[in-house]
Coordinates of C-alpha atoms and ligand atoms in Angstrom, one line a residue:
Chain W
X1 CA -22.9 39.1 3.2
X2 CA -20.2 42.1 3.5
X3 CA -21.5 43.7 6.6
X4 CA -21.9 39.8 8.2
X5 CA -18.4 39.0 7.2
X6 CA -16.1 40.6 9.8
X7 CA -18.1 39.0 12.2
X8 CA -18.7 35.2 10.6
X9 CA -14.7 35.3 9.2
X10 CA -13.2 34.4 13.1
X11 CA -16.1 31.9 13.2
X12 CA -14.9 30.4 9.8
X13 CA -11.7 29.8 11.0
X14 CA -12.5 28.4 14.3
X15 CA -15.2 26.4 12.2
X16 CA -13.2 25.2 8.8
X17 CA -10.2 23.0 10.5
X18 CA -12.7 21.8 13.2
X19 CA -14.5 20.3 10.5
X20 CA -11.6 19.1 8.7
X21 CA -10.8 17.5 11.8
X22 CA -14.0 15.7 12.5
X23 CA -14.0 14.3 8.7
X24 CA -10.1 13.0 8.8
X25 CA -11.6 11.0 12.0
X26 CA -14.3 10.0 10.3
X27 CA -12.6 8.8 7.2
X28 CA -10.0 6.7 9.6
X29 CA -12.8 5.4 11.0
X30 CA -14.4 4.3 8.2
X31 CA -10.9 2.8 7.0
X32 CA -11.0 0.8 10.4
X33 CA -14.3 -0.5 10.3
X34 CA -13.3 -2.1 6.2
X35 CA -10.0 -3.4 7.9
X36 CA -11.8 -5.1 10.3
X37 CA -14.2 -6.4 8.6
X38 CA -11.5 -8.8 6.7
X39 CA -10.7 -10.2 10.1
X40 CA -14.0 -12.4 8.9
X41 CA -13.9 -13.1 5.6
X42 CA -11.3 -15.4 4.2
X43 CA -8.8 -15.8 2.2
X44 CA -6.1 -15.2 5.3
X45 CA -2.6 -14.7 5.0
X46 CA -0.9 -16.2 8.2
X47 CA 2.7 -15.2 6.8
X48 CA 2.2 -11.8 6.3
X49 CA 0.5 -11.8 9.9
X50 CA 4.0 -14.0 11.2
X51 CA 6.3 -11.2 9.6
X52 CA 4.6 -8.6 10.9
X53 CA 4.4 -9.6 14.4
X54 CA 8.1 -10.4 14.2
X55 CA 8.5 -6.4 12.5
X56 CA 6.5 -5.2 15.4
X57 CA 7.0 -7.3 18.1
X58 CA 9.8 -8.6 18.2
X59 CA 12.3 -6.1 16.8
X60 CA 10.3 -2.9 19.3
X61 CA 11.7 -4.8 22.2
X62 CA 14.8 -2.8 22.7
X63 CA 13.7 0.6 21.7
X64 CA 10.8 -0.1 24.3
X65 CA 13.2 -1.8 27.2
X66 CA 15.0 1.3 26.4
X67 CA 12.5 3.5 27.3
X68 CA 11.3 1.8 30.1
X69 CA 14.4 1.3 32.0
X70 CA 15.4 5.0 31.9
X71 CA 11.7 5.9 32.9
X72 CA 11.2 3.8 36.1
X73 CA 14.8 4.9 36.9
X74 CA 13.7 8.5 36.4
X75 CA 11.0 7.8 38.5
X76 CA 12.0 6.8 41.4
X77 CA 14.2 9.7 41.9
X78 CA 11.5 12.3 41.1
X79 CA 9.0 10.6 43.6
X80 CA 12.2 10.4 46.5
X81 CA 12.8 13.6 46.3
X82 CA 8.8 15.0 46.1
X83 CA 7.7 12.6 48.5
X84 CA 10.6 13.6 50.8
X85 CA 8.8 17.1 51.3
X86 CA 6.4 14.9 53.2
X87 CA 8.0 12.4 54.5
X88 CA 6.7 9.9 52.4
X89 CA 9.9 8.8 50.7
X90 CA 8.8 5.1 51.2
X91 CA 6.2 5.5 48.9
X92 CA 8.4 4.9 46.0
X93 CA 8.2 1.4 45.6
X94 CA 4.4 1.4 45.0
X95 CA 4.5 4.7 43.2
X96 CA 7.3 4.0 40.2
X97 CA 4.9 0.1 40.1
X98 CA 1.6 2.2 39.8
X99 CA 2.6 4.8 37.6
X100 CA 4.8 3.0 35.0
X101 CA 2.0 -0.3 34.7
X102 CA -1.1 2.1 34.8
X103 CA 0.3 5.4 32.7
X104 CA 3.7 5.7 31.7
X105 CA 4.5 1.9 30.2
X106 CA 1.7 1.7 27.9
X107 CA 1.7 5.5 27.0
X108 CA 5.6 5.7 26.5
X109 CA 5.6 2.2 25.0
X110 CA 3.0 3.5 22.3
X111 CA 4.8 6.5 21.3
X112 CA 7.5 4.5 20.6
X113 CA 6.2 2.2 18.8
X114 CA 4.1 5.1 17.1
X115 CA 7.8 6.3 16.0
X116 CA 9.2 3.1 15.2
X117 CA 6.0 1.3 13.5
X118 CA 3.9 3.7 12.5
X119 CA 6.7 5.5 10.2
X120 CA 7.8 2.2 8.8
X121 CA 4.4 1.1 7.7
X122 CA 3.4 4.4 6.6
X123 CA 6.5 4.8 4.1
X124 CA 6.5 1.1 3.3
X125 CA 2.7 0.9 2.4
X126 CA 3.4 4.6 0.9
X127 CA 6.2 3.6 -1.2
X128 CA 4.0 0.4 -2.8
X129 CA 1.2 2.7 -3.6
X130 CA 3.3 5.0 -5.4
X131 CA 5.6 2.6 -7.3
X132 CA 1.8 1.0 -8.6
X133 CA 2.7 -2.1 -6.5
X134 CA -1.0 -1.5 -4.6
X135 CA -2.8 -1.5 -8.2
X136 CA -0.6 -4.8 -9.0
X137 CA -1.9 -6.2 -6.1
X138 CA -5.5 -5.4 -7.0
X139 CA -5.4 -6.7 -10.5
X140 CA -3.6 -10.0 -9.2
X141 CA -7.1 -10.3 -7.5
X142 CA -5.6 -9.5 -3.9
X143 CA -7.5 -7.2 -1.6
X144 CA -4.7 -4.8 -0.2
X145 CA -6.9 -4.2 3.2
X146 CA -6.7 -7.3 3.4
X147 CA -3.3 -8.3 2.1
X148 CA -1.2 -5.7 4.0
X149 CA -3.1 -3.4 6.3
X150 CA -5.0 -6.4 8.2
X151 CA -1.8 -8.6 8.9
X152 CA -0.1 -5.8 10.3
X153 CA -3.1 -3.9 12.4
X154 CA -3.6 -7.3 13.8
X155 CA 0.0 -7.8 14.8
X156 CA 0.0 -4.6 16.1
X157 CA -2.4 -5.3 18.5
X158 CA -1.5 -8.1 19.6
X159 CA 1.9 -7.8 20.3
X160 CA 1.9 -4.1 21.7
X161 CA 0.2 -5.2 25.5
X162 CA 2.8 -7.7 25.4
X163 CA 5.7 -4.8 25.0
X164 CA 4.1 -2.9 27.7
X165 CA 3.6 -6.6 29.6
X166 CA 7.7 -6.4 29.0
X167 CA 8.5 -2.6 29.6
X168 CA 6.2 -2.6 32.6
X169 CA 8.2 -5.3 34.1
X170 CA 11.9 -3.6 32.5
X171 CA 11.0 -0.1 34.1
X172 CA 9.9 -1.2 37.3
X173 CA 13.2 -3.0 37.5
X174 CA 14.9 0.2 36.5
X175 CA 13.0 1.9 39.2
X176 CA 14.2 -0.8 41.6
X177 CA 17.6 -0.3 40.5
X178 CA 17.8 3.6 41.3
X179 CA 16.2 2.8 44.3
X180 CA 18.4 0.3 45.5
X181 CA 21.4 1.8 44.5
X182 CA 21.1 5.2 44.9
X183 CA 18.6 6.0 47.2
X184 CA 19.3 3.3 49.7
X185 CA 16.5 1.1 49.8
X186 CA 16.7 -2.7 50.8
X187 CA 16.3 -4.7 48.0
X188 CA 14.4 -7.1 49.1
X189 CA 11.4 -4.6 51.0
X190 CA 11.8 -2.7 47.6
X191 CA 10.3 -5.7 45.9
X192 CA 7.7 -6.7 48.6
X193 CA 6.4 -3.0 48.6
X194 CA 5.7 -3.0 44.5
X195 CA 4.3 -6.7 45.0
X196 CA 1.8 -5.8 47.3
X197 CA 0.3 -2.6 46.4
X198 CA 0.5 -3.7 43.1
X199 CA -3.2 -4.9 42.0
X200 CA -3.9 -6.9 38.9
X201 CA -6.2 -3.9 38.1
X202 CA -3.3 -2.0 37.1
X203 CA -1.5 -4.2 35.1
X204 CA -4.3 -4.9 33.1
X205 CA -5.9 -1.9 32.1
X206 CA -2.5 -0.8 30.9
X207 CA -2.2 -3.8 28.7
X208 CA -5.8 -2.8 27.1
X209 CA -4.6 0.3 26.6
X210 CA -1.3 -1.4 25.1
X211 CA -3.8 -3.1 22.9
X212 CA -5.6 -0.1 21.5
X213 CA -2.3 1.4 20.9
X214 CA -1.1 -0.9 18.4
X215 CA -4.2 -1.3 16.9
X216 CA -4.3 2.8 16.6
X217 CA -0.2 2.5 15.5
X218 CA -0.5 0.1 12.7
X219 CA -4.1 1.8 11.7
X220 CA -2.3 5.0 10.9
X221 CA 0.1 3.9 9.2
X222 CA -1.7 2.0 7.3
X223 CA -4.0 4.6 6.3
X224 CA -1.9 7.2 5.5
X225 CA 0.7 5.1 3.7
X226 CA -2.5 3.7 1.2
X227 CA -3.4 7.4 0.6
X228 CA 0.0 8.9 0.5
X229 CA 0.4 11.6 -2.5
X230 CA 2.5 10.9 -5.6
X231 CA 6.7 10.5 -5.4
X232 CA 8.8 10.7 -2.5
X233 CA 7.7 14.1 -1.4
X234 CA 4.2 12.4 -1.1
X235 CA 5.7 9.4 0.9
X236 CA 7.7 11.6 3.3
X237 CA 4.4 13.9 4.0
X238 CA 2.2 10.5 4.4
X239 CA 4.6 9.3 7.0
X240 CA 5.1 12.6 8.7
X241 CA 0.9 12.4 9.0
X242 CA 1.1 9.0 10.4
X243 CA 3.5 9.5 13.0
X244 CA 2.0 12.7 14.2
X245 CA -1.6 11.6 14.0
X246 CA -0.9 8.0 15.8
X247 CA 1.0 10.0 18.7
X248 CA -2.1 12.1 19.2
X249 CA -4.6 9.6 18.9
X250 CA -2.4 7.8 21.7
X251 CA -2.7 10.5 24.1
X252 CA -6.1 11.2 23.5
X253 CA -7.1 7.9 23.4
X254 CA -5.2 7.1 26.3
X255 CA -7.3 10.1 28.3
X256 CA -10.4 8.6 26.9
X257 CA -9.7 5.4 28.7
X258 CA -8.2 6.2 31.9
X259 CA -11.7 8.3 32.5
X260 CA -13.2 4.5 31.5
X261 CA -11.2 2.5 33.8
X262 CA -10.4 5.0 37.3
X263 CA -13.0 7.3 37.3
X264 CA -16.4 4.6 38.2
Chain H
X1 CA -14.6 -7.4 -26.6
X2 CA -13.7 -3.9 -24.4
X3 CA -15.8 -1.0 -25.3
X4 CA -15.3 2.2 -24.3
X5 CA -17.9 5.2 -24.8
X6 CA -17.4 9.0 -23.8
X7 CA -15.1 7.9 -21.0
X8 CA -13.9 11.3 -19.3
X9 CA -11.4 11.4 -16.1
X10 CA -9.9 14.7 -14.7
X11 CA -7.5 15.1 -11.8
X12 CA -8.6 18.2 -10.1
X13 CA -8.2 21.0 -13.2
X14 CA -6.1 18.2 -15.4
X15 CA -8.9 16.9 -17.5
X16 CA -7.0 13.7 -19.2
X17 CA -9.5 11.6 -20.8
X18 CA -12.2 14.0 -22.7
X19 CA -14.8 11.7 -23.8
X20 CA -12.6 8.7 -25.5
X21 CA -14.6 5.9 -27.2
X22 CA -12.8 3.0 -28.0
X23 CA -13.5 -0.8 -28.7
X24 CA -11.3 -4.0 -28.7
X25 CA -12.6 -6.7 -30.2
X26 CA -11.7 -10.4 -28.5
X27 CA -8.7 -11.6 -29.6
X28 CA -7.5 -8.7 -31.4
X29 CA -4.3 -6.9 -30.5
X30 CA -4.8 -3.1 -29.9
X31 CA -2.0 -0.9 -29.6
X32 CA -2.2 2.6 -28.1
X33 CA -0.2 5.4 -29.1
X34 CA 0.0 9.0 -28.2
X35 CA 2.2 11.0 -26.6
X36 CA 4.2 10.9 -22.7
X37 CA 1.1 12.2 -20.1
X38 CA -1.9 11.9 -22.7
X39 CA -3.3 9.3 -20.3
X40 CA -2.9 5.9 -21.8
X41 CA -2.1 4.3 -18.4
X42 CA -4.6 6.0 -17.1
X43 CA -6.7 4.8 -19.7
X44 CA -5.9 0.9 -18.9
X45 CA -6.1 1.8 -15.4
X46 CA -10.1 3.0 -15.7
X47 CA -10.8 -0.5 -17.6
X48 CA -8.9 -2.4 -14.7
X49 CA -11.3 -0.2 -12.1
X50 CA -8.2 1.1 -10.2
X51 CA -9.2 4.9 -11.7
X52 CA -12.7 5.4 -11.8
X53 CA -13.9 7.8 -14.5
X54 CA -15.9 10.7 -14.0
X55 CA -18.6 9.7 -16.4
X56 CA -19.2 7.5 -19.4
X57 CA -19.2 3.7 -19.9
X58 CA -16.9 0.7 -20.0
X59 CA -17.8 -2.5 -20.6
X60 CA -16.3 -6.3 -21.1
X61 CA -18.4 -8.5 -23.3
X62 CA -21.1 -6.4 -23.1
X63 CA -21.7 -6.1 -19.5
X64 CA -20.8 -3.2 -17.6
X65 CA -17.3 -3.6 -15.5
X66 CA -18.6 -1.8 -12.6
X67 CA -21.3 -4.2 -11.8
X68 CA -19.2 -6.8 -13.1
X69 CA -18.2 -9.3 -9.3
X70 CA -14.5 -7.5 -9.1
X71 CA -12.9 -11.1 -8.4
X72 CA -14.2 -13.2 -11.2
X73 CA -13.6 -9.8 -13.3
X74 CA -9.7 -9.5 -12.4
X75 CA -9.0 -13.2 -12.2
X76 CA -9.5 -12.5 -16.4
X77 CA -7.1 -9.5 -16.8
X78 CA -3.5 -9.5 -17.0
X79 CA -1.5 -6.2 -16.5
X80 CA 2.5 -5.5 -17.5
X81 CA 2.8 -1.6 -15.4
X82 CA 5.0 0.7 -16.6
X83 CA 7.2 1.1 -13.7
X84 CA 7.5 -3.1 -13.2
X85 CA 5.2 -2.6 -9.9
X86 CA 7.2 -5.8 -8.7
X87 CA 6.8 -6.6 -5.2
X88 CA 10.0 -5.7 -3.1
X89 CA 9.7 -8.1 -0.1
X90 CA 9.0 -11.2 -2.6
X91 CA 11.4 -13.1 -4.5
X92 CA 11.8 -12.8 -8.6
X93 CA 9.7 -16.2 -8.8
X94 CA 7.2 -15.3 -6.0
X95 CA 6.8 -12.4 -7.9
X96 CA 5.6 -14.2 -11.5
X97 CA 3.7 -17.0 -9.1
X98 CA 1.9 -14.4 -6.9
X99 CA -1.3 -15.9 -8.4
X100 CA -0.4 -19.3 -8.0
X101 CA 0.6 -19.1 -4.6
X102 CA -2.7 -17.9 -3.0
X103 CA -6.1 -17.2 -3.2
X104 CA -8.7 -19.4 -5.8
X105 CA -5.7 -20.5 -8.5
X106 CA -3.8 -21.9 -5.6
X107 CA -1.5 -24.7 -6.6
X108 CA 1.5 -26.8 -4.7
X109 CA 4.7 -24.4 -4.5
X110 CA 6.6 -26.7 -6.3
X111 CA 4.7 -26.5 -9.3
X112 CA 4.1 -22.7 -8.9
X113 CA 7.9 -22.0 -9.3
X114 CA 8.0 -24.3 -12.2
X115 CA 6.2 -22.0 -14.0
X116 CA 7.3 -19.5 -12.7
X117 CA 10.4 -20.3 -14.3
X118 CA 9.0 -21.8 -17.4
X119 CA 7.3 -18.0 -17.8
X120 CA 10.9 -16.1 -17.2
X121 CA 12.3 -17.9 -20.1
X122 CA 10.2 -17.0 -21.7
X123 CA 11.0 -13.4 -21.9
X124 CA 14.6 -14.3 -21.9
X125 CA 15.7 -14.4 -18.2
X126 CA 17.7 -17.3 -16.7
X127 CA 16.3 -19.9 -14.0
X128 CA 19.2 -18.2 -11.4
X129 CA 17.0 -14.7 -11.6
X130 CA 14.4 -16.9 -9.9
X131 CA 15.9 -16.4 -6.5
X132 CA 16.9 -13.0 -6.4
X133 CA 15.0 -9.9 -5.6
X134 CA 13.5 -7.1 -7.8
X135 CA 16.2 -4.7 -6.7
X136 CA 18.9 -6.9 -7.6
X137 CA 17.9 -6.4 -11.1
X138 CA 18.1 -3.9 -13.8
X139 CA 15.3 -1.7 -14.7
X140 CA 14.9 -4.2 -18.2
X141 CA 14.7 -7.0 -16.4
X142 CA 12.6 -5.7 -14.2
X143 CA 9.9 -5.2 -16.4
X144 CA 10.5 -8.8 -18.0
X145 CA 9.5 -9.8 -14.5
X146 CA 6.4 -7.6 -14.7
X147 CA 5.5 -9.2 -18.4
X148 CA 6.2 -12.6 -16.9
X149 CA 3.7 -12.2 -13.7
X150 CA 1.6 -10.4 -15.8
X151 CA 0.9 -13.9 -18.1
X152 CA 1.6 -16.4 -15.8
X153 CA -1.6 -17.0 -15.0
X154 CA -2.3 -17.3 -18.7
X155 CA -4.9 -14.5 -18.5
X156 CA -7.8 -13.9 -21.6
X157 CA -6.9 -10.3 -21.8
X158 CA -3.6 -8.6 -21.1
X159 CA -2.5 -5.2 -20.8
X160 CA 0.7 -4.1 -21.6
X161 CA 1.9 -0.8 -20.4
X162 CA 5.0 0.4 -22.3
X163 CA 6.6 -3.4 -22.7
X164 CA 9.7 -2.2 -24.7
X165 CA 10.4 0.5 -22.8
X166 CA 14.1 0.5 -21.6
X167 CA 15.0 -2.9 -23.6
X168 CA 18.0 -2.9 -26.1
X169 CA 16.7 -3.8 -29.6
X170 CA 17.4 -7.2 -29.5
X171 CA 15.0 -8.1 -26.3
X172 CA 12.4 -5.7 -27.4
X173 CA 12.2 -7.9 -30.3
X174 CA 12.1 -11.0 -28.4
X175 CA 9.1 -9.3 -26.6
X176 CA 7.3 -8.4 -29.4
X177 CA 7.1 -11.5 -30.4
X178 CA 6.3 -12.9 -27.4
X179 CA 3.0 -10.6 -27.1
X180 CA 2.3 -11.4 -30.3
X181 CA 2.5 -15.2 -29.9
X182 CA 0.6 -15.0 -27.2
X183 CA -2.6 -13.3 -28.8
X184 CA -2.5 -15.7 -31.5
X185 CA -1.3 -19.0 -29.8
X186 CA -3.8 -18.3 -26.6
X187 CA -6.3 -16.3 -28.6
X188 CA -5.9 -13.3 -25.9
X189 CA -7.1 -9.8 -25.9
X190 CA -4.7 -7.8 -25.8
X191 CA -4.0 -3.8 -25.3
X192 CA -0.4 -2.2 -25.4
X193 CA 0.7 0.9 -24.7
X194 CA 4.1 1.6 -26.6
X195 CA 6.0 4.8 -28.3
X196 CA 8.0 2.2 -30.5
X197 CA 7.0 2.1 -33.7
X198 CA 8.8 -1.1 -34.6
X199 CA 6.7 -2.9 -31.8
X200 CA 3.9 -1.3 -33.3
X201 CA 4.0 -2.7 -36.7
X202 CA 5.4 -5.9 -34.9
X203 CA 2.0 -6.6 -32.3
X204 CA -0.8 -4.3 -33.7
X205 CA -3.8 -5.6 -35.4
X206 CA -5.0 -2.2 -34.7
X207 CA -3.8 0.6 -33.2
X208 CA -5.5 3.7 -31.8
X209 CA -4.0 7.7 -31.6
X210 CA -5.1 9.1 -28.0
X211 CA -4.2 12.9 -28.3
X212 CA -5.9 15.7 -26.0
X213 CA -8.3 13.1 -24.3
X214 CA -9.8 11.5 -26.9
X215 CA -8.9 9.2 -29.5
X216 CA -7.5 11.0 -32.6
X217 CA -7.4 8.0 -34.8
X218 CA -8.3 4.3 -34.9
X219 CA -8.1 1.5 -37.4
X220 CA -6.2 -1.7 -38.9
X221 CA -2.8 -1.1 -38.4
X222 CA -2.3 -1.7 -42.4
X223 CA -3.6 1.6 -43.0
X224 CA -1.4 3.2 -40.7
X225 CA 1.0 4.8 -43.0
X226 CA -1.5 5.9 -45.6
X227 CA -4.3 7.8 -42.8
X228 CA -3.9 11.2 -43.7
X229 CA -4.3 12.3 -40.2
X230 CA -1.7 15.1 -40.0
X231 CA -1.3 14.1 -35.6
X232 CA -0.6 10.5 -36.5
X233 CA 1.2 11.5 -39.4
X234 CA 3.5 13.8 -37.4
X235 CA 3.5 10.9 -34.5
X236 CA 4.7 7.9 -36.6
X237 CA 7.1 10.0 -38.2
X238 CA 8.5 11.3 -35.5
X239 CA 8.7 14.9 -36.3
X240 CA 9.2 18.1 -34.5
X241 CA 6.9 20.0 -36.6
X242 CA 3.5 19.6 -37.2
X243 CA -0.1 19.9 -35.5
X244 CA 1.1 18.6 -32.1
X245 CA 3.1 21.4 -30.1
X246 CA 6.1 19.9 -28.9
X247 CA 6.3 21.8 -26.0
X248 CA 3.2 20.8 -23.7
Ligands
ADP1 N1 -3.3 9.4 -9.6 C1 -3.1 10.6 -10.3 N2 -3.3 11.7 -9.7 C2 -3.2 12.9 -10.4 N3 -2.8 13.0 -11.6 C3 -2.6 11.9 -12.3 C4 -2.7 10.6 -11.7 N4 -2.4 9.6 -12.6 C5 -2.1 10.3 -13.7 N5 -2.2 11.6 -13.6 C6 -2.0 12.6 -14.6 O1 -2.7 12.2 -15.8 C7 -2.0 12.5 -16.9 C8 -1.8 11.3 -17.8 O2 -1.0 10.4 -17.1 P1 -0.6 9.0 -17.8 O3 -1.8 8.3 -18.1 O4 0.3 8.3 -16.8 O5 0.2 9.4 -19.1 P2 0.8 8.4 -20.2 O6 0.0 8.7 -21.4 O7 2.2 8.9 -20.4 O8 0.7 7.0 -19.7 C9 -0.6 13.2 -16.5 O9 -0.7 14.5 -16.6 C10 -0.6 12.7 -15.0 O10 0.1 13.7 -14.3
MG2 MG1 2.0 5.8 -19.0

């Protein structure tokens, strides 16, 4: 033991939160798969799905126009002035369209949704568990998987492709005003150029990556706000969790899937 | 009938329930006593299934809850929490008709916020709290609310968790009598929780001492005041000295 320890103790540590790790995906996993399965089973509760699309749909459009309008502007001029080191300044058009529909709409789009959803569920669903309204709703015979974490999970990912459907369109529009305005393109070719290197490819992969977003969003939050720890320190660390933990699931979902769609 | 047998429960090093036996037989009104963070909600909460004990036995007319089907199980029980546990996002009357509104006691909204209303006046709050929200109330009538959800569906066994608590006199008697009434007019089982000894005397048939995990004393509440039990002695009394440390 002793004269092994110096040498297993680094091990240990590369070893003990690498395990941790792989069990806190395993147990969200798990948490998924019992979500999911209430998608089946009745009794449904079409007004909790209604509010939360409204919560998540709806009221993430600005944040997510936001976002997007900035971005595609942002764009444009980082891909004038690199391209212009090879004379490829007219690539912009197609560019700003390829990169905010394929990468940056969905990706950016998540993340902010990840802030603005994925908190709110989190300290919501944290806040019921910890003022016993979760055990009220299991002694008033109400599944809370089903109940809260299904309406909203559902919502999510349904109505996150179309915010990147709507901050694809927003950013590219951004990007078309920087162009036109500042960097001197014709509006008009502007346009034609996105439209026809555009392919539907592109749209649409980002929209299923949109989809697993929310789905991953709402699934967070969810999950950490039904096992958040006791009073309002627990609530604040369950919604830290859920923030942090959707934004990296994003990313490294959103590696996962590019190698999926681009890479065959 | 509820019994109970060597039911233990720890949280990490806290070991709250030590091996408590315990049984309620139908249509009797037990009372719990015991001091703050002995575990008498978490008590009710192992019966309910929302706490799963460690080890030991629970069972409801014999059979034992765990295998009991957890919907046909619940759709019996009845539970007042002790913080309210009110639903935020719902109205007052949504609230008490939470039940009635969905799932298999499903009735027309019309009728579910008639007695929702019919259950509010009944532990004293006005039709007009209907429509409002939990956090436009105070913390009393908040836990009316609770006690009115909590028999709307006119359940066969109720739990009470600290009904009293946070009432002026006057309403904690309209309570008690209220509990009361409705183990002897329904015929329910009932368990309460409550450090009131007026509410006690007033809903006990029996009442039962839980002190460091397990249940100190037990029996009709008529022979109460002459147990020699130094702990329950001290507890209905209300004194600072005597077996129980008062600094724990
Ligand atoms: N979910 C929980 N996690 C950890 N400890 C808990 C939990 N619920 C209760 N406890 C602990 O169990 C003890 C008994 O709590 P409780 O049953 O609420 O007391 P009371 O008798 O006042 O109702 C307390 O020490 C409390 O801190
Ligand atoms: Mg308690």
């Amino acid at each position: 033991m002793t004269l092994t320890a110096p040498l297993t103790t680094p091990l240990a540590a590369i070893g003990r939160p690498v395990l941790a790790m792989l069990a806190y995906i395993g147990r969200i996993a798990l948490f998924a798969v019992s979500v999911v399965s209430h998608l089946f089973r009745p009794p449904f509760y079409p007004r909790e799905f209604l509010t939360a699309l409204m919560q998540i749909g709806w009221f993430s459009l600005p944040v997510v126009g936001l976002t997007a309008v900035f971005t595609g502007g942002a764009l444009a001029l980082q891909i004038y002035s690199g391209g212009a080191r090879f004379n490829a300044e007219a690539a912009v058009p197609s560019i700003v369209a390829i990169g905010m529909v394929r990468e940056l709409g969905p990706v950016l789009g998540g993340l902010m949704v990840a802030a603005r959803v994925a908190s709110s569920i989190a300290a919501e669903i944290g806040t019921m568990k910890v003022t016993e309204q979760i055990d009220a709703l299991v002694t008033l015979s109400t599944n809370p998987l089903k109940y809260l974490a299904l309406p909203r999970v559902l919502a999510a990912t349904l109505a996150v492709p179309v915010l990147v459907a709507t901050g694809d369109a927003i950013g590219i529009a951004g990007g078309w005003l920087v162009g036109v305005h500042r960097l001197g393109f014709n509006p008009a070719t502007y346009l034609q150029n996105t439209y026809d290197f555009l392919q539907s490819w592109d749209v649409v992969s980002g929209l299923w990556k949109g989809a697993a977003f929310g789905f991953i969003v709402a699934l967070m939050g969810c999950y950490h706000g039904m096992n958040s720890g006791r009073g309002a320190q627990g609530v604040g660390a369950a919604t830290k969790a859920a923030v942090v933990g959707a934004s990296v699931l994003i990313l490294a979902t959103n590696y996962l899937l590019t190698e999926v769609f681009f890479t065959s | 009938m509820i019994e109970l047998s060597a039911v233990h429960k720890s949280f990490g090093p806290n070991r709250v329930l030590r091996g408590v036996d315990l049984t309620v037989p139908k249509g009797e009104s037990m009372v719990i006593i015991g001091g703050s963070g002995t575990g008498k909600s978490v008590l009710l909460k192992c019966i309910l299934g929302l706490v799963t004990p460690d080890a030991g036995m629970i069972s409801l007319d014999g059979q034992d809850v765990t295998r009991a089907d957890r919907d046909a199980f619940l759709a019996r029980f009845g539970m007042l929490f002790q913080g309210g546990a009110l639903f935020d996002s719902l109205r007052v009357w949504e609230n008490v008709a939470f039940r009635l509104l969905r799932g298999s006691l499903k009735r027309p909204k019309a009728e579910a916020r008639e007695i929702a209303i019919e259950k509010l006046r009944r532990v004293g709050l006005k039709p007009e709290t209907a429509d409002l929200f939990p956090a436009e109330l105070s913390g009393g009538m908040q836990k009316r609310v609770g006690l009115a959800r909590a028999i709307a569906a006119s359940p066969e066994i109720i739990f009470f968790d600290e009904p009293t608590t946070g009432l002026d006199p006057i309403m904690s008697g309209v309570i008690n009598d209220l509990i009361r009434e409705i183990v002897t007019e329904m015929g329910a089982t009932a368990m309460t929780i409550t450090h009131d000894m007026s509410s006690v005397r007033a809903i006990a048939d029996k009442v039962a001492m839980l002190h460091d995990g397990l249940i100190r004393w037990t029996g009709p509440v008529a022979e109460m005041d002459a147990a020699s039990d130094p702990y329950l002695q001290q507890f209905i009394h209300g004194r600072a000295d005597g077996p129980i440390a008062s600094v724990r």
